[in-house]
Amino acid sequence: MVFKRLLGSLGIGGPSVDTVLDPGPALPGHGLTGQVHMQGGDADFDIDHITLELLARVEAEHDGGESEGTVTFDRFTVVGGFRLAAGERRSIPFSVALPWETPVTELYGQPLGVVLGVRTELAVAGAKDKGDLDQLTVGPLPAQEAILEALGRLGFGFKSADLEYGRIGGTGQQLPFYQEIELTPAPQYAHQVNEIELTFLASPAGLEVVLEADKRGGLFSSGHDELARYTVGHHDSRDWNAEVDGWIRRLVEHRASYGSPAAYGHEGGHGHHGYGHGEHHHDGRRSGPGMGTAIAAGAAGLAVGVVGGMVAAEAVDEIGDFFEGDEDEG
């Protein structure tokens, strides 16, 4: 990547900046590493700071429909308080920890259609310029990958993934948005549900898994949603096929007469609210389900086949539009 933009507030002859991320996908809660390359301008400049912003393209639902926008979900100051001499080239390495809830953008190299970016802010003499924007690629944590692999082996297929502005009530969510992945049902569940939606909410302690089943209505009844939430450790060793199939089976076969409902719902973004029934954690604690989200992703068999190519192409278009539109704003 070339030095793309001069510091606009200082005009031609100002310093320029280019951030290069280390190759390979980063992981939620883990390190994002790379280097910020600087090129001095026509004169010496005192650099106040260089800051990295993490950006996400999110969807928001409101009375007028749905809209898309860009959300900054974290900031890191890489360096500050130094003088960059005229014409000087300087490279500054960095290593910062991504938020645990950072969305997953790819699985086994296949883009999921989620758009994240890293923007570099250069501040000189009180003026700030958002000078460089790079695509951020994030892979799944071990437990996320294990669950997605199990869904693939069970016959679920990837439908779509997006980021919804708002919060899922009753969970430990920290970011102002959450990732939804939608799955087409496995054949054994196709007569009972239209789709399964999944959200991961990671934290240092483990992973919250929020599931929603969009259930089919019968001849004389309308469809409805069932919700559930589970907690797993980051490095749990389980029979994930049996575990995940049990989650789905209980979710799909659940009836309103079972237990007393515990209310969880979206606060903000997503339009539908609902009630669900608590599910038992493996340590015996009981929790209510989170309002569903959609995380469909796949693995060894998650149908990245039929939809995969289309999703990859659309993701490239979206990323291009995202970066182009963002830079035009500057």
PDB file of C-alpha atoms in Angstrom, residues 3 20 28-29 37 43 61 79 109 150 186 193 196 200 203 226 243 245 257 262 278 295 311:
ATOM      1  CA  PHE A   3       1.256   6.514   1.347  1.00  0.00           C
ATOM      2  CA  VAL A  20       0.411  -2.149   7.626  1.00  0.00           C
ATOM      3  CA  PRO A  28     -11.022 -11.655  19.378  1.00  0.00           C
ATOM      4  CA  GLY A  29      -9.424 -10.728  22.705  1.00  0.00           C
ATOM      5  CA  HIS A  37       5.057   3.839   8.565  1.00  0.00           C
ATOM      6  CA  ALA A  43       9.358  20.726   7.169  1.00  0.00           C
ATOM      7  CA  GLU A  61     -33.427  -0.708  12.745  1.00  0.00           C
ATOM      8  CA  VAL A  79       2.772   6.697  20.057  1.00  0.00           C
ATOM      9  CA  GLY A 109     -10.532 -18.132   4.627  1.00  0.00           C
ATOM     10  CA  ALA A 150     -20.417 -28.929  14.711  1.00  0.00           C
ATOM     11  CA  ALA A 186     -30.319 -29.024   8.856  1.00  0.00           C
ATOM     12  CA  VAL A 193     -37.807 -24.121  11.731  1.00  0.00           C
ATOM     13  CA  ILE A 196     -31.461 -20.702  13.292  1.00  0.00           C
ATOM     14  CA  PHE A 200     -21.307 -15.301  20.285  1.00  0.00           C
ATOM     15  CA  SER A 203     -15.244 -12.380  27.365  1.00  0.00           C
ATOM     16  CA  GLU A 226     -37.701 -19.727  20.745  1.00  0.00           C
ATOM     17  CA  GLU A 243     -23.640 -30.912  22.555  1.00  0.00           C
ATOM     18  CA  ASP A 245     -27.382 -30.970  18.478  1.00  0.00           C
ATOM     19  CA  SER A 257     -45.795 -24.677  28.742  1.00  0.00           C
ATOM     20  CA  ALA A 262     -37.471 -15.174  31.530  1.00  0.00           C
ATOM     21  CA  GLY A 278     -34.076 -20.600  30.689  1.00  0.00           C
ATOM     22  CA  ILE A 295     -24.527 -16.333  13.585  1.00  0.00           C
ATOM     23  CA  VAL A 311     -20.868 -14.229   0.108  1.00  0.00           C
TER      24      VAL A 311
END
